mmCIF file of C-alpha atoms in Angstrom:
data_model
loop_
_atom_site.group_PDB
_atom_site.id
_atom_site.type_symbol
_atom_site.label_atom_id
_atom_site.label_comp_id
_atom_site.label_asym_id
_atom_site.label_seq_id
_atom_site.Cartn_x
_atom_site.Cartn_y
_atom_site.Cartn_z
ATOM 1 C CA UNK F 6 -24.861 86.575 120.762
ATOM 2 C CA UNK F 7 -28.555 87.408 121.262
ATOM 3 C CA UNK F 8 -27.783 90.598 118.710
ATOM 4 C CA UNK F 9 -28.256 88.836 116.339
ATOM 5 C CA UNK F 10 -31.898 87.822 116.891
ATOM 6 C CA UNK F 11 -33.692 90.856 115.558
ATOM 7 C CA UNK F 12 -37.182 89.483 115.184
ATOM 8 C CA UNK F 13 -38.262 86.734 117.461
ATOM 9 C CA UNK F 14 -42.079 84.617 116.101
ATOM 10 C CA UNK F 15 -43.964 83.959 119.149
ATOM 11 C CA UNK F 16 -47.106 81.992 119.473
ATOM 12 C CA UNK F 17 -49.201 82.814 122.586
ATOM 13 C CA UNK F 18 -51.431 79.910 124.273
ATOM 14 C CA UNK F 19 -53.981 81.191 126.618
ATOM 15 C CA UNK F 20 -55.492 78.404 129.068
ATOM 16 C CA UNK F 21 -57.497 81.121 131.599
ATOM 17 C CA UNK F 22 -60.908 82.600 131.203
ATOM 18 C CA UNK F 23 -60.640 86.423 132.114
ATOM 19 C CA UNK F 24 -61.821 88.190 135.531
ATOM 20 C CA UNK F 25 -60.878 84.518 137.118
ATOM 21 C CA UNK F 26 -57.498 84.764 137.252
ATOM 22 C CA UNK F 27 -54.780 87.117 136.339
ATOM 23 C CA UNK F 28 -53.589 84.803 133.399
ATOM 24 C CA UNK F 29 -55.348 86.145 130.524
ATOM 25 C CA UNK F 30 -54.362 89.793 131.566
ATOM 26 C CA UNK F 31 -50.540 88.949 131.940
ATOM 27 C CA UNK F 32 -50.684 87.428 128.712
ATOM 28 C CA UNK F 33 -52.248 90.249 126.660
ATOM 29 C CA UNK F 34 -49.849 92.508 128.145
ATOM 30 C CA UNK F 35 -47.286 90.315 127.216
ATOM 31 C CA UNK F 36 -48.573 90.312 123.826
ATOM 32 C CA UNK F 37 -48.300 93.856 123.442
ATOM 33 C CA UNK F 38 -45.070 94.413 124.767
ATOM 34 C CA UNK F 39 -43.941 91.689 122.057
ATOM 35 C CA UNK F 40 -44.993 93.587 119.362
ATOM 36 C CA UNK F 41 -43.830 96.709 120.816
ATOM 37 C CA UNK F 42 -40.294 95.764 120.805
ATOM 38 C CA UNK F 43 -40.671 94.332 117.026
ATOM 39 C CA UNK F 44 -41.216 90.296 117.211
ATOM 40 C CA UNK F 45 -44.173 88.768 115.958
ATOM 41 C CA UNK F 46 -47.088 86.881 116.882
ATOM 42 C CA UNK F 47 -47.214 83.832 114.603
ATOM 43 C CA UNK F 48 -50.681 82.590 116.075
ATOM 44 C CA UNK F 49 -52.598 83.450 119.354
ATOM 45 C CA UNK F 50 -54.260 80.538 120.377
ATOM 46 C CA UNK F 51 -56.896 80.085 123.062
ATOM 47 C CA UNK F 52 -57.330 76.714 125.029
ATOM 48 C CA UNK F 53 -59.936 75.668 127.386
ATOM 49 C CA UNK F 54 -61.278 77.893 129.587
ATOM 50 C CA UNK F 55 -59.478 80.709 127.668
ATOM 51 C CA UNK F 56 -61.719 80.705 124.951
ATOM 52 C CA UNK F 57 -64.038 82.764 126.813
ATOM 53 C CA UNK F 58 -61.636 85.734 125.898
ATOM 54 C CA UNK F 59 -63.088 85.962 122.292
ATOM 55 C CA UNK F 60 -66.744 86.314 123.073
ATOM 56 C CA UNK F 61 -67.822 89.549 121.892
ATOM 57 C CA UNK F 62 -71.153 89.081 124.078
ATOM 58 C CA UNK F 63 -69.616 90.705 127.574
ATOM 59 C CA UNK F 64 -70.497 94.260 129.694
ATOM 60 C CA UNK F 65 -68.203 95.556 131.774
ATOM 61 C CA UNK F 66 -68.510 98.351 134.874
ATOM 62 C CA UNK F 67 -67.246 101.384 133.980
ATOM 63 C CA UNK F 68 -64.352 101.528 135.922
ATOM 64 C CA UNK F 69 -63.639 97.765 134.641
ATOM 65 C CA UNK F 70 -61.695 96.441 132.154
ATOM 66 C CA UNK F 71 -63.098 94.866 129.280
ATOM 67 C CA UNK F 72 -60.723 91.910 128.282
ATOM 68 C CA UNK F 73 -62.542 90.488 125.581
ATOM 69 C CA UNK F 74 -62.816 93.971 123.645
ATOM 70 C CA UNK F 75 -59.108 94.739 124.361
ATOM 71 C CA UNK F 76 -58.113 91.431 122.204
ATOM 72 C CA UNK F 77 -60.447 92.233 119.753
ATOM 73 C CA UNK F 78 -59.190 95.632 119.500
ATOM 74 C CA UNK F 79 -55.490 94.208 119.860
ATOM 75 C CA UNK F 80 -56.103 91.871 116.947
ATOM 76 C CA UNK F 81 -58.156 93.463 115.062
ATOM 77 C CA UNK F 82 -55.078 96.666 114.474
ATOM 78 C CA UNK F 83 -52.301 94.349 114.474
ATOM 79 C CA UNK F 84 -53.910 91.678 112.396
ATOM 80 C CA UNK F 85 -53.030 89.053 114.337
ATOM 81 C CA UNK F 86 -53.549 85.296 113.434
ATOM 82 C CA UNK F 87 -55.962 84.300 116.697
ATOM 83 C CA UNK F 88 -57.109 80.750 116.553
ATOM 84 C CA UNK F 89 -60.216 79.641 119.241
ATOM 85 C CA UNK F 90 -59.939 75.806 119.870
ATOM 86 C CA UNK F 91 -63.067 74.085 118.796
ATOM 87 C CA UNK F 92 -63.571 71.523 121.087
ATOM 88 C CA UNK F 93 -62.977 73.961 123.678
ATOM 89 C CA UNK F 94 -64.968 76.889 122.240
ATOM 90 C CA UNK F 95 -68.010 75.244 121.339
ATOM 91 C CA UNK F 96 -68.691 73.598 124.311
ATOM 92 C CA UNK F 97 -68.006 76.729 126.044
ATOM 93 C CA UNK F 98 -70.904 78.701 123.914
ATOM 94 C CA UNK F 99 -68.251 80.030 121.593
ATOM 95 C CA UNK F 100 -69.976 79.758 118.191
ATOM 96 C CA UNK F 101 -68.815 81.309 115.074
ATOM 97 C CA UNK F 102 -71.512 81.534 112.115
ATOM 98 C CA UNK F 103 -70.730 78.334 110.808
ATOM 99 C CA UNK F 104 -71.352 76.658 113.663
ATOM 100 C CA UNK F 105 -74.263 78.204 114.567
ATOM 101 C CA UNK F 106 -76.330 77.403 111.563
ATOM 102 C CA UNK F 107 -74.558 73.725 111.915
ATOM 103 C CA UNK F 108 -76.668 73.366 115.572
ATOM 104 C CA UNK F 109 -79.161 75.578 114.787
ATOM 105 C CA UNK F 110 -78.175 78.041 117.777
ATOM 106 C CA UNK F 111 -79.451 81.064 116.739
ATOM 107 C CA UNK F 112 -76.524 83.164 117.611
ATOM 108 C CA UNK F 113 -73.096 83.964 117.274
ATOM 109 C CA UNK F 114 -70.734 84.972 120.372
ATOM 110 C CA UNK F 115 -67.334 84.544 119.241
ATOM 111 C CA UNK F 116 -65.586 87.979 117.965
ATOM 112 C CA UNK F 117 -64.905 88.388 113.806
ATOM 113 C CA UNK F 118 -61.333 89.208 114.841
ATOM 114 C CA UNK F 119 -60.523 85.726 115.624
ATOM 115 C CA UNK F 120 -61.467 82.340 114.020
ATOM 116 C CA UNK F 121 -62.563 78.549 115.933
ATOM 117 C CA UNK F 122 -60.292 76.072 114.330
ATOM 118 C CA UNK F 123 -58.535 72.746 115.742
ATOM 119 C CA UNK F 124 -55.824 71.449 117.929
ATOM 120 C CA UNK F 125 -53.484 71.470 114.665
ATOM 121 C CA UNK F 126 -53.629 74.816 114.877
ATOM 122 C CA UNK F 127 -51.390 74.670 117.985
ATOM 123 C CA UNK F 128 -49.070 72.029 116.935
ATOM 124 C CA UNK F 129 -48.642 73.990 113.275
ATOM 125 C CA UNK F 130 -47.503 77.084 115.452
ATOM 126 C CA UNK F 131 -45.283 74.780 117.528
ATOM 127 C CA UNK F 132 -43.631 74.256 114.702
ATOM 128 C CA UNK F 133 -43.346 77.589 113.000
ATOM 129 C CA UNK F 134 -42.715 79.552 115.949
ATOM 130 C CA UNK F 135 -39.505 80.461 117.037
ATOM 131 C CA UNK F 136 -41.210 80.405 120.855
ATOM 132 C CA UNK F 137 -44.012 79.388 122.632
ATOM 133 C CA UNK F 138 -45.678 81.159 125.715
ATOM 134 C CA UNK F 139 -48.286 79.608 127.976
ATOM 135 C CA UNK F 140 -50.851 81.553 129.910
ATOM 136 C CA UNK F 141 -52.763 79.655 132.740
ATOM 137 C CA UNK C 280 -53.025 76.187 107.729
ATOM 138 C CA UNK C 281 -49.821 76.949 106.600
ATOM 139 C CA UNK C 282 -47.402 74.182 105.772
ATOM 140 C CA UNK C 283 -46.285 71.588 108.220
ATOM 141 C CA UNK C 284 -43.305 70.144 106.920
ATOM 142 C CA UNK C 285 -40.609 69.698 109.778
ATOM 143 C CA UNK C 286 -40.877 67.305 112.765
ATOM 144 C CA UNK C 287 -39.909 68.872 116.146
ATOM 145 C CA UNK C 288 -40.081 67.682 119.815
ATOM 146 C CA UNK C 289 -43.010 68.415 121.708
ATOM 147 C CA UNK C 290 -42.717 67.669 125.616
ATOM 148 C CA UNK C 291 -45.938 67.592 127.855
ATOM 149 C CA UNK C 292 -45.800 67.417 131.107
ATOM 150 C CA UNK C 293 -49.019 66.295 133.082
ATOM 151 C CA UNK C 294 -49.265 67.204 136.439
ATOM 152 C CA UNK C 295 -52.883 67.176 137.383
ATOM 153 C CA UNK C 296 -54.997 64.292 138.811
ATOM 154 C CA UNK C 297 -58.018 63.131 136.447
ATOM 155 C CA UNK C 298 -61.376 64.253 136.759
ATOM 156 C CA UNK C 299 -60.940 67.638 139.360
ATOM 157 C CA UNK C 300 -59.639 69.580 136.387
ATOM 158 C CA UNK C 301 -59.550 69.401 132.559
ATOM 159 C CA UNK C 302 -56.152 69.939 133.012
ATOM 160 C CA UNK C 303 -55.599 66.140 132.576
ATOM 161 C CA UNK C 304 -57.666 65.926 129.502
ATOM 162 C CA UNK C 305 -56.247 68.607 127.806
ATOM 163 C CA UNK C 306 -52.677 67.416 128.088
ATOM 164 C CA UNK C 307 -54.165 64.265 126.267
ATOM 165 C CA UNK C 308 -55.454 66.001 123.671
ATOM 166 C CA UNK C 309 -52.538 68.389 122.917
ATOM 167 C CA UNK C 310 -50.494 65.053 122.973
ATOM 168 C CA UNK C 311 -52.693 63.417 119.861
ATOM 169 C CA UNK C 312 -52.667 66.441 118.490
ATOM 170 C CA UNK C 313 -49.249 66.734 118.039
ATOM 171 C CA UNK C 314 -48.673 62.880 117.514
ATOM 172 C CA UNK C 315 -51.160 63.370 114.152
ATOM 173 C CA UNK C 316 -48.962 65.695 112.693
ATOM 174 C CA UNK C 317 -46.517 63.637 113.060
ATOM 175 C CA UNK C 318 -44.892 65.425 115.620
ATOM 176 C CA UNK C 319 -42.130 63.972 117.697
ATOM 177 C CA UNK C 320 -44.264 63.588 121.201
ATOM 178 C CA UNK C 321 -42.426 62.878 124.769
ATOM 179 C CA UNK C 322 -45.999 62.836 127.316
ATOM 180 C CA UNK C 323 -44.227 62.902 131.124
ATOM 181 C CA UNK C 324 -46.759 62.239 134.114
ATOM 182 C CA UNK C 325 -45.366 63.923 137.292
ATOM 183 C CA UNK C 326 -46.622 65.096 140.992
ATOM 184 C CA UNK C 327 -50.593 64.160 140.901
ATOM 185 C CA UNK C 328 -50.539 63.990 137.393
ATOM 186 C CA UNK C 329 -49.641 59.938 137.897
ATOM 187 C CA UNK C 330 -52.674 59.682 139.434
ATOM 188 C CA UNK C 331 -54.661 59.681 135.842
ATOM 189 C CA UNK C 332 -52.226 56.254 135.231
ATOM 190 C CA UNK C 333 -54.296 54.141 138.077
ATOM 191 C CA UNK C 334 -55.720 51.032 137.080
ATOM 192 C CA UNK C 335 -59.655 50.355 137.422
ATOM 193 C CA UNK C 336 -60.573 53.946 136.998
ATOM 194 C CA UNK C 337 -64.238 53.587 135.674
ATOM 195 C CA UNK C 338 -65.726 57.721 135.425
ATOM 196 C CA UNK C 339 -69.420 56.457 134.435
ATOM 197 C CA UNK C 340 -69.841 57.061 138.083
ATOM 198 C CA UNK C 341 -69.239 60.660 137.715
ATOM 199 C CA UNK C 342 -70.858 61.024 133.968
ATOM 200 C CA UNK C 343 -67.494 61.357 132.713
ATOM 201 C CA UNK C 344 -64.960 59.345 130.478
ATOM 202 C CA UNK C 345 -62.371 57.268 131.759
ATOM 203 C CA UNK C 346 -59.593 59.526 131.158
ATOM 204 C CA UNK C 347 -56.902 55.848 131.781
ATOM 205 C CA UNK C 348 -58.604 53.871 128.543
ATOM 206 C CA UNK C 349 -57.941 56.595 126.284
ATOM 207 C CA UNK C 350 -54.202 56.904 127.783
ATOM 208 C CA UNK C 351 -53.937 53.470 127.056
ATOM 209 C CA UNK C 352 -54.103 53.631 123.740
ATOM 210 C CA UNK C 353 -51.559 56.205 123.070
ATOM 211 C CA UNK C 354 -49.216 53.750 121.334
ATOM 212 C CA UNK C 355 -51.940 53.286 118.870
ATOM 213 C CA UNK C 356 -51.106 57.145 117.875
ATOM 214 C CA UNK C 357 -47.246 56.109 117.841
ATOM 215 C CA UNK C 358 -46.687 57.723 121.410
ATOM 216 C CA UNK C 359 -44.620 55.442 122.825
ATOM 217 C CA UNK C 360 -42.175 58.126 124.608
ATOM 218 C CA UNK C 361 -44.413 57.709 127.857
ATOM 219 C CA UNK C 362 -42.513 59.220 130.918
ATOM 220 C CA UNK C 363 -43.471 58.561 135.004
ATOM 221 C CA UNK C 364 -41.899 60.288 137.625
ATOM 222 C CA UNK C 365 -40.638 58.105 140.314
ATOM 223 C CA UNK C 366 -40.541 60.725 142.920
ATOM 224 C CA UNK C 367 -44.343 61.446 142.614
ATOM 225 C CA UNK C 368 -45.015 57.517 142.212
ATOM 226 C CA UNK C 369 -43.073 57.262 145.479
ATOM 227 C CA UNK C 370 -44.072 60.293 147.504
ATOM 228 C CA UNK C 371 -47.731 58.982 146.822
ATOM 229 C CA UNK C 372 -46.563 55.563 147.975
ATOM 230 C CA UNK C 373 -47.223 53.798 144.229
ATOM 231 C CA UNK C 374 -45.229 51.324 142.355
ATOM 232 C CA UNK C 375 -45.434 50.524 138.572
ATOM 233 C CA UNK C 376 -47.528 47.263 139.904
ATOM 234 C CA UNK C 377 -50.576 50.038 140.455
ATOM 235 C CA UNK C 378 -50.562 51.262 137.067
ATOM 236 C CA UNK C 379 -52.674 50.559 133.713
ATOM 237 C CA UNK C 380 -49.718 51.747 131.728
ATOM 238 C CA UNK C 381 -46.174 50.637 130.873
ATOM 239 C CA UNK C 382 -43.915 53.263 130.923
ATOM 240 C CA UNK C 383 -40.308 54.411 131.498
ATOM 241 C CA UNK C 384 -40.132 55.437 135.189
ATOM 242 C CA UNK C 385 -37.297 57.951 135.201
ATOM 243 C CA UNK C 386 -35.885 60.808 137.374
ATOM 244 C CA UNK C 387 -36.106 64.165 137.673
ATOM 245 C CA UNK C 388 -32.452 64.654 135.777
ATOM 246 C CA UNK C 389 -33.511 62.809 133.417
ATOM 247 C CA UNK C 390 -36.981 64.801 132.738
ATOM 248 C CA UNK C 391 -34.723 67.881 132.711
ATOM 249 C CA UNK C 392 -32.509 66.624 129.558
ATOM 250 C CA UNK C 393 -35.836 65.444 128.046
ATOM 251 C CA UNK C 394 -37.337 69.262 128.932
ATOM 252 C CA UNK C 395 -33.899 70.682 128.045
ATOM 253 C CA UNK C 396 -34.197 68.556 123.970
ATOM 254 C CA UNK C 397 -37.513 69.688 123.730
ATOM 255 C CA UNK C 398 -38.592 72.138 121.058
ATOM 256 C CA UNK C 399 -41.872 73.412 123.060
ATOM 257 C CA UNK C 400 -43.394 72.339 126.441
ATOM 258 C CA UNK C 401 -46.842 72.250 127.311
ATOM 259 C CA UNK C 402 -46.938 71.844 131.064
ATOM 260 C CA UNK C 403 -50.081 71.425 132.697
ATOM 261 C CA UNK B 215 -29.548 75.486 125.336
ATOM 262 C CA UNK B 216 -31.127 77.544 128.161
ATOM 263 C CA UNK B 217 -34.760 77.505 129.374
ATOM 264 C CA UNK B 218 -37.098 80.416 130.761
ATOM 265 C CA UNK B 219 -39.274 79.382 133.358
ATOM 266 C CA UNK B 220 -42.219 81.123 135.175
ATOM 267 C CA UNK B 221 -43.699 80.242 138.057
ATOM 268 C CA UNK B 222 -47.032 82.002 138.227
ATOM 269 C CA UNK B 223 -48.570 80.814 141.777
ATOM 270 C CA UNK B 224 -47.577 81.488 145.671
ATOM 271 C CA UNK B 225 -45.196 79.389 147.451
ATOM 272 C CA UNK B 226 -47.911 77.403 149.099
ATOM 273 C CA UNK B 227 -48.718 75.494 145.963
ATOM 274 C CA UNK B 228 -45.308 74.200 145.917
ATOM 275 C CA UNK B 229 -44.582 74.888 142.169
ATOM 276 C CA UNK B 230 -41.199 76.516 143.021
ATOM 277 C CA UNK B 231 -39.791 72.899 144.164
ATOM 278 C CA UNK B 232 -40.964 70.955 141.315
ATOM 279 C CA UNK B 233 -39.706 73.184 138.755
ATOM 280 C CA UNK B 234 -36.159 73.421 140.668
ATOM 281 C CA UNK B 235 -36.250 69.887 140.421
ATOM 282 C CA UNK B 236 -35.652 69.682 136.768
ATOM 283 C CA UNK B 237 -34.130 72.866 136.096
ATOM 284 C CA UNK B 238 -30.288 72.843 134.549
ATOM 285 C CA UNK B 239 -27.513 74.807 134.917
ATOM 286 C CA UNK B 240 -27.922 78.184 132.912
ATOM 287 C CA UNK B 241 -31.742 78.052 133.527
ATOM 288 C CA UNK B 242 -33.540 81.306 134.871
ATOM 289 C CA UNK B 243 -36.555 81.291 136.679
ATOM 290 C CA UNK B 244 -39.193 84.701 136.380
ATOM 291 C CA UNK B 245 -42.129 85.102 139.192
ATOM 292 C CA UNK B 246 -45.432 86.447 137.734
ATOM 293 C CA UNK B 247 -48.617 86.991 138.807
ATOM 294 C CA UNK B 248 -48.839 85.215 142.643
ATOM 295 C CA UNK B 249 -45.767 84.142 141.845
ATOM 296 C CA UNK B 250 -43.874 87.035 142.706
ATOM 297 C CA UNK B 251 -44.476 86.501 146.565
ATOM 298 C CA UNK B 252 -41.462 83.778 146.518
ATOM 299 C CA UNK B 253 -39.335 87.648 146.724
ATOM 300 C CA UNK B 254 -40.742 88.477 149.851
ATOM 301 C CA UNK B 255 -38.321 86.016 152.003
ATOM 302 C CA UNK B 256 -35.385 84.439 151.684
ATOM 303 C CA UNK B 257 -35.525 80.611 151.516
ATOM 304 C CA UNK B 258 -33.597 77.361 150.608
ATOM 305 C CA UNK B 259 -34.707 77.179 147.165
ATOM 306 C CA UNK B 260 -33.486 80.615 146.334
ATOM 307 C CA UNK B 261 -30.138 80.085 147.479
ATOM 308 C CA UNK B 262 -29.560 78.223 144.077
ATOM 309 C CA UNK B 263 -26.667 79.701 142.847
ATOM 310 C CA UNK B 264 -26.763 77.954 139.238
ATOM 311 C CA UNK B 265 -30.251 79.585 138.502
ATOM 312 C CA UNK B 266 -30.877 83.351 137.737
ATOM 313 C CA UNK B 267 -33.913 84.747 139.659
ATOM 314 C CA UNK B 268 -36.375 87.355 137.991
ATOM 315 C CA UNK B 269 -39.526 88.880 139.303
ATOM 316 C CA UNK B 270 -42.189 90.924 136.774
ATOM 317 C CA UNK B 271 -42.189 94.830 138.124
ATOM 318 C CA UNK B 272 -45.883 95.425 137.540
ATOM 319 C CA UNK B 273 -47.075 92.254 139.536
ATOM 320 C CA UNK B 274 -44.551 92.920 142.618
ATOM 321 C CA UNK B 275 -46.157 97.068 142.225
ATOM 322 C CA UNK B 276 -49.605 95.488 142.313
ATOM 323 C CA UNK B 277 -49.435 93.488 145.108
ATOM 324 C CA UNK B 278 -47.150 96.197 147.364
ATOM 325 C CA UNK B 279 -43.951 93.894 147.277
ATOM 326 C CA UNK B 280 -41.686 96.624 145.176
ATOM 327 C CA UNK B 281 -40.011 97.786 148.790
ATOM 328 C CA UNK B 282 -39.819 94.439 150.445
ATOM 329 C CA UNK B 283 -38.170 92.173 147.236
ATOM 330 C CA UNK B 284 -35.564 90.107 148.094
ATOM 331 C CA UNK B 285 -32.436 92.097 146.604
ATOM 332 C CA UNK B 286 -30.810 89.043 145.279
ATOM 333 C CA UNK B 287 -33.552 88.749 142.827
ATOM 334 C CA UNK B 288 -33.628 91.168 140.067
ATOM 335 C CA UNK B 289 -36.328 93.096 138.876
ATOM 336 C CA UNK B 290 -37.639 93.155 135.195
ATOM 337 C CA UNK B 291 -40.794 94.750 133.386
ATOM 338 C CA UNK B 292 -42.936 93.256 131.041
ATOM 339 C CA UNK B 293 -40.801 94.432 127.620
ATOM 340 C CA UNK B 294 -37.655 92.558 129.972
ATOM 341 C CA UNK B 295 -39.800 89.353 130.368
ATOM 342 C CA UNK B 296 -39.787 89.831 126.435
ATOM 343 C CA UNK B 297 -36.204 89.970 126.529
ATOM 344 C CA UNK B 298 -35.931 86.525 128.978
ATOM 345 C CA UNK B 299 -38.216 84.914 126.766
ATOM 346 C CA UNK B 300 -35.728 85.772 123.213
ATOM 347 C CA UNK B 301 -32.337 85.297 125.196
ATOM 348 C CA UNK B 302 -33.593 81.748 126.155
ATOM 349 C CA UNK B 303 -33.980 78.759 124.094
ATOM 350 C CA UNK B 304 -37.169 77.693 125.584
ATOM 351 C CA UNK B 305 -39.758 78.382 127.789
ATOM 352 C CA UNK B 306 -41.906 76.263 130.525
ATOM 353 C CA UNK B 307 -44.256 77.529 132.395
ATOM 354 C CA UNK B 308 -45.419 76.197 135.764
ATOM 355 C CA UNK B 309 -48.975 77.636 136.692
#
């Protein structure tokens, strides 16, 4: 029966910051494995604490991986729909342009590859996803 | 945003005390979210998450907001599929008398069927 | 109608018992992350014979649990926790 579902819309939602915990990892490997096997990504969406995974303002050791460039990287060459929530981003010092000449800030963290929108964000990709995957 | 034209069931399941962890907060906001787009919304408190339903919560003390006044408006956003666990009221030695809100107090089986009819689950 | 869920923490936090608690018939459960130390020994909650058990390769690998896994509980990689995810109707995830 499950044959017949060649191509399967997912919408990732991470909650985690990286290098805290192993949430934000397990769900970019997720992500690409998904897209691997041929489903789609309807929407990433980052929540809370995981909007830290779209600031483009990180170093890394060497021998460390760099999270936040391997989503940009990730969306960037898939051209994935990634959504950063703004309550949770700004707060956070995630600031797109537009928000940064709103407050005056100065400065702009969050990566081009993804874009700080709202909570109905999430709920639109509840609804138009044929699944939906939680990272925390 | 693309078109949102279908209703579906959204189930969250709160399971974190106020306060400690945003965790509370966010489940609140996910649930107006999804209430404003007219979304069918079932919000379930369970383990410490029944905590966040105590009465005479008052988070000035802690330069935060009180995370019960908002809940208690959630009918106001046509949530009125409002869900307590009474294993985790009774394992932390609570009765409905204790709470701010009035709610369905139901059992695990019957958060499972609600889980089980549930288009996506948020569970935090 | 079958749900996917993963429990993501260790035993200690208890997240195994909650999510058994409202799991139905037909469910599977998948260990990820810290969650993948409920393989290491058998217990009462595992002996659930209406629920499948899975465990993510590449977290059991990491944390030098691939030769001491439980053999009742079946191993999958990250493309099969794709697979869980599609063969399911829904997912929950307790972390």
């Amino acid at each position: 029966m499950y044959g017949a579902i060649l191509n399967v819309k997912f919408t990732v939602v991470v909650h985690s910051a990286p290098y805290s915990t192993q949430a934000a990892a397990s769900a970019y490997r997720f992500t690409k494995a998904l897209l691997e096997q041929g489903h789609d990504v309807y929407r990433l969406f980052f929540f809370g604490d995981g909007v830290h995974n779209t600031s483009k303002l990180t170093v890394v050791a060497q021998d460390d991986t760099n999270w936040q460039q391997q989503w940009d990287k990730l969306i960037e060459l898939q051209k994935l729909d990634s959504v950063v929530c703004v309550t949770s981003a700004i707060k956070r010092g995630i600031i797109d342009e537009a928000e940064s000449a709103r407050h005056e800030l100065g400065a702009v963290s969050l990566s081009s590859s993804s874009e700080i929108s709202g909570l109905g964000q999430l709920i639109d990709a509840t609804i138009n996803s044929d699944r939906v995957i939680n990272f925390g | 945003m693309s078109e949102i034209n279908s209703s579906k069931t959204v189930s969250i399941i709160s399971r974190q005390a106020p306060y400690g962890s945003n965790r509370a907060h966010q489940s609140l906001d996910i649930a107006l979210a999804a209430a404003v787009f007219e979304q069918a919304v079932n919000y379930i408190f369970m383990g410490d998450g029944v905590y966040q339903l105590l009465g005479n919560q008052n988070a000035t003390s802690i330069q935060s907001k009180t995370l019960v006044n908002a809940l208690e408006t959630l009918d106001l956003y046509g949530i009125e599929s409002i869900f307590i666990d009474s294993q985790s009221l009774r394992e932390r030695n609570l009765t409905p008398k204790d709470l701010a809100l009035n709610a369905s107090i139901v059992s695990r089986g019957e958060i499972a069927k609600i889980v089980r009819a549930s288009d996506s689950v948020f569970n935090l | 109608m079958s749900t996917l869920h993963t429990v993501s923490k260790a035993p200690s936090f208890r997240l195994l018992e909650t999510c058994l608690s409202i799991i139905q018939a037909g469910d599977a459960v998948l260990f990820i992350e810290d969650g993948v130390y409920h393989c290491q020994q058998s217990t009462e909650l595992l002996r659930n014979s209406e629920v499948k058990f899975y465990c993510l390769r590449e977290d059991l690998i990491a944390r030098g649990l691939i030769d001491r896994k439980l053999d009742t509980i079946e191993t999958v990689n990250t493309q099969g926790f794709v697979d869980l995810c599609v063969q399911h109707d829904g997912i929950v995830n307790w972390f």
